[in-house]
Coordinates of N, CA and C in Angstrom, one line a residue:
M3 N 266.6 7.1 10.6 CA 268.1 7.4 9.9 C 268.0 7.7 8.3
T4 N 268.5 9.0 7.9 CA 268.5 9.5 6.6 C 269.7 9.7 6.1
H5 N 269.6 9.0 4.8 CA 271.2 9.3 4.1 C 271.2 10.5 3.1
D6 N 272.2 11.2 2.9 CA 272.4 12.3 2.3 C 272.4 12.0 0.7
L7 N 271.2 12.2 -0.1 CA 271.4 12.0 -1.4 C 272.6 12.5 -2.2
R8 N 273.2 13.5 -1.8 CA 274.2 13.8 -2.6 C 275.7 13.0 -2.7
W9 N 275.8 12.2 -1.3 CA 276.5 11.0 -1.4 C 276.5 9.9 -2.1
T10 N 275.2 9.5 -2.2 CA 274.8 8.4 -3.1 C 275.0 9.0 -4.9
L11 N 274.9 10.4 -5.2 CA 275.1 10.6 -6.4 C 276.3 10.7 -7.1
L12 N 277.1 11.5 -5.8 CA 278.4 11.4 -6.0 C 279.1 10.1 -6.7
A13 N 278.8 9.0 -5.6 CA 279.4 7.6 -5.9 C 279.1 7.3 -6.9
W14 N 278.0 7.3 -7.7 CA 277.5 7.0 -8.7 C 277.9 7.5 -9.8
S15 N 278.4 8.9 -9.8 CA 279.3 9.7 -10.3 C 280.7 9.3 -10.7
V16 N 281.1 8.8 -9.5 CA 282.5 8.4 -9.7 C 282.5 7.1 -10.4
C17 N 281.5 6.2 -10.4 CA 281.5 4.8 -11.0 C 281.3 5.4 -12.6
A18 N 280.2 5.9 -12.9 CA 280.1 6.3 -14.4 C 281.1 7.0 -14.9
V19 N 282.1 7.8 -14.6 CA 283.4 8.4 -15.0 C 284.3 7.2 -15.1
A20 N 284.8 6.5 -14.3 CA 285.7 5.5 -14.3 C 285.2 4.3 -15.6
A21 N 283.8 4.1 -15.4 CA 283.7 3.1 -16.7 C 283.5 4.1 -17.8
A22 N 283.6 5.3 -18.2 CA 283.4 6.0 -19.3 C 285.1 5.9 -19.6
F23 N 285.8 6.3 -18.7 CA 287.4 6.2 -19.1 C 287.8 4.6 -19.4
K24 N 287.3 3.8 -19.0 CA 287.3 2.5 -19.0 C 287.1 2.2 -20.6
F25 N 285.9 2.6 -21.0 CA 285.4 2.1 -22.3 C 286.3 2.9 -23.6
A26 N 286.6 4.2 -22.9 CA 287.3 5.1 -24.1 C 288.7 4.5 -24.4
R27 N 289.5 4.0 -23.3 CA 290.5 3.6 -23.2 C 290.3 2.1 -24.2
L28 N 289.6 1.0 -24.2 CA 289.5 0.0 -24.9 C 288.8 0.0 -26.2
A29 N 288.1 1.4 -26.3 CA 287.7 1.7 -27.7 C 289.1 2.3 -28.6
R30 N 289.8 3.0 -28.0 CA 291.1 3.5 -28.9 C 292.1 2.5 -29.0
Q31 N 292.2 1.4 -28.0 CA 293.1 0.5 -28.3 C 292.6 -0.4 -29.3
M32 N 291.2 -0.5 -29.4 CA 290.6 -1.4 -30.4 C 290.7 -1.2 -31.7
R33 N 290.4 0.2 -31.8 CA 290.5 0.9 -33.4 C 292.0 1.0 -33.7
G34 N 293.0 1.1 -32.8 CA 294.1 0.8 -32.8 C 294.3 1.2 -34.3
S35 N 294.9 0.4 -35.5 CA 295.2 0.9 -36.8 C 294.0 0.5 -37.5
L36 N 293.9 1.5 -38.6 CA 292.5 1.4 -39.4 C 292.9 0.5 -40.7
S37 N 293.8 0.1 -41.0 CA 294.6 -0.9 -41.7 C 293.4 -2.1 -42.0
P38 N 293.0 -2.5 -43.2 CA 292.3 -3.9 -43.2 C 293.1 -4.9 -42.6
N39 N 292.6 -5.9 -41.8 CA 293.3 -6.9 -41.3 C 292.4 -8.1 -41.4
P40 N 292.4 -9.1 -41.8 CA 291.7 -10.4 -42.2 C 291.2 -11.0 -40.9
E41 N 292.2 -10.8 -40.2 CA 292.0 -11.5 -38.5 C 290.6 -11.2 -37.9
R42 N 290.6 -9.5 -38.1 CA 289.5 -9.0 -37.4 C 287.9 -9.5 -37.7
D43 N 288.0 -10.1 -38.8 CA 286.7 -10.5 -39.4 C 286.2 -11.5 -38.5
S44 N 287.1 -12.5 -38.0 CA 286.7 -13.4 -36.8 C 286.0 -12.8 -36.0
S45 N 285.0 -13.3 -35.6 CA 284.4 -12.9 -33.9 C 285.4 -13.4 -32.8
K46 N 285.7 -14.7 -33.1 CA 286.6 -15.1 -32.0 C 288.0 -14.3 -31.6
A47 N 288.6 -14.0 -33.0 CA 289.9 -12.8 -33.0 C 289.6 -11.8 -32.1
V48 N 288.5 -11.1 -32.6 CA 288.0 -9.9 -32.0 C 287.8 -10.0 -30.5
R49 N 287.1 -11.0 -30.3 CA 286.6 -11.4 -28.7 C 288.2 -11.7 -27.7
A50 N 289.0 -12.3 -28.7 CA 290.4 -12.7 -27.7 C 291.1 -11.3 -27.6
R51 N 291.1 -10.7 -28.6 CA 291.8 -9.1 -28.6 C 291.4 -8.5 -27.6
L52 N 289.7 -8.1 -27.6 CA 289.5 -7.3 -26.5 C 289.9 -7.9 -25.1
E53 N 289.6 -9.3 -25.0 CA 290.2 -10.0 -23.6 C 291.6 -9.7 -23.3
R54 N 292.4 -9.4 -24.3 CA 293.7 -9.2 -24.1 C 294.1 -7.5 -23.5
I55 N 293.2 -6.8 -24.2 CA 293.1 -5.4 -24.0 C 292.9 -5.1 -22.6
W56 N 291.7 -5.9 -22.4 CA 291.1 -5.8 -20.6 C 292.1 -6.4 -19.9
Q57 N 292.9 -7.4 -19.8 CA 293.7 -8.0 -19.1 C 294.9 -7.0 -18.9
K58 N 295.4 -6.3 -20.0 CA 296.4 -5.4 -19.8 C 296.2 -4.2 -19.1
D59 N 294.6 -3.9 -19.0 CA 294.5 -2.7 -18.6 C 294.1 -2.9 -17.0
L60 N 294.1 -4.2 -16.6 CA 293.8 -4.5 -15.2 C 295.2 -4.0 -14.2
P61 N 294.6 -3.1 -13.2 CA 295.8 -2.8 -12.0 C 296.8 -3.7 -11.7

């Protein structure tokens, strides 16, 4: 039983494209405004903001 390598590559390509779009959406929303914000200096605040963006982006 042999598997066609093209199907495996297609599946990995779809996953890679989906991950790239997810990253682009997260990065775009994380950049948001470029105005200085003292809250962004806190790593906990940044983590909380990323988690909110991630949850909002789920289907």
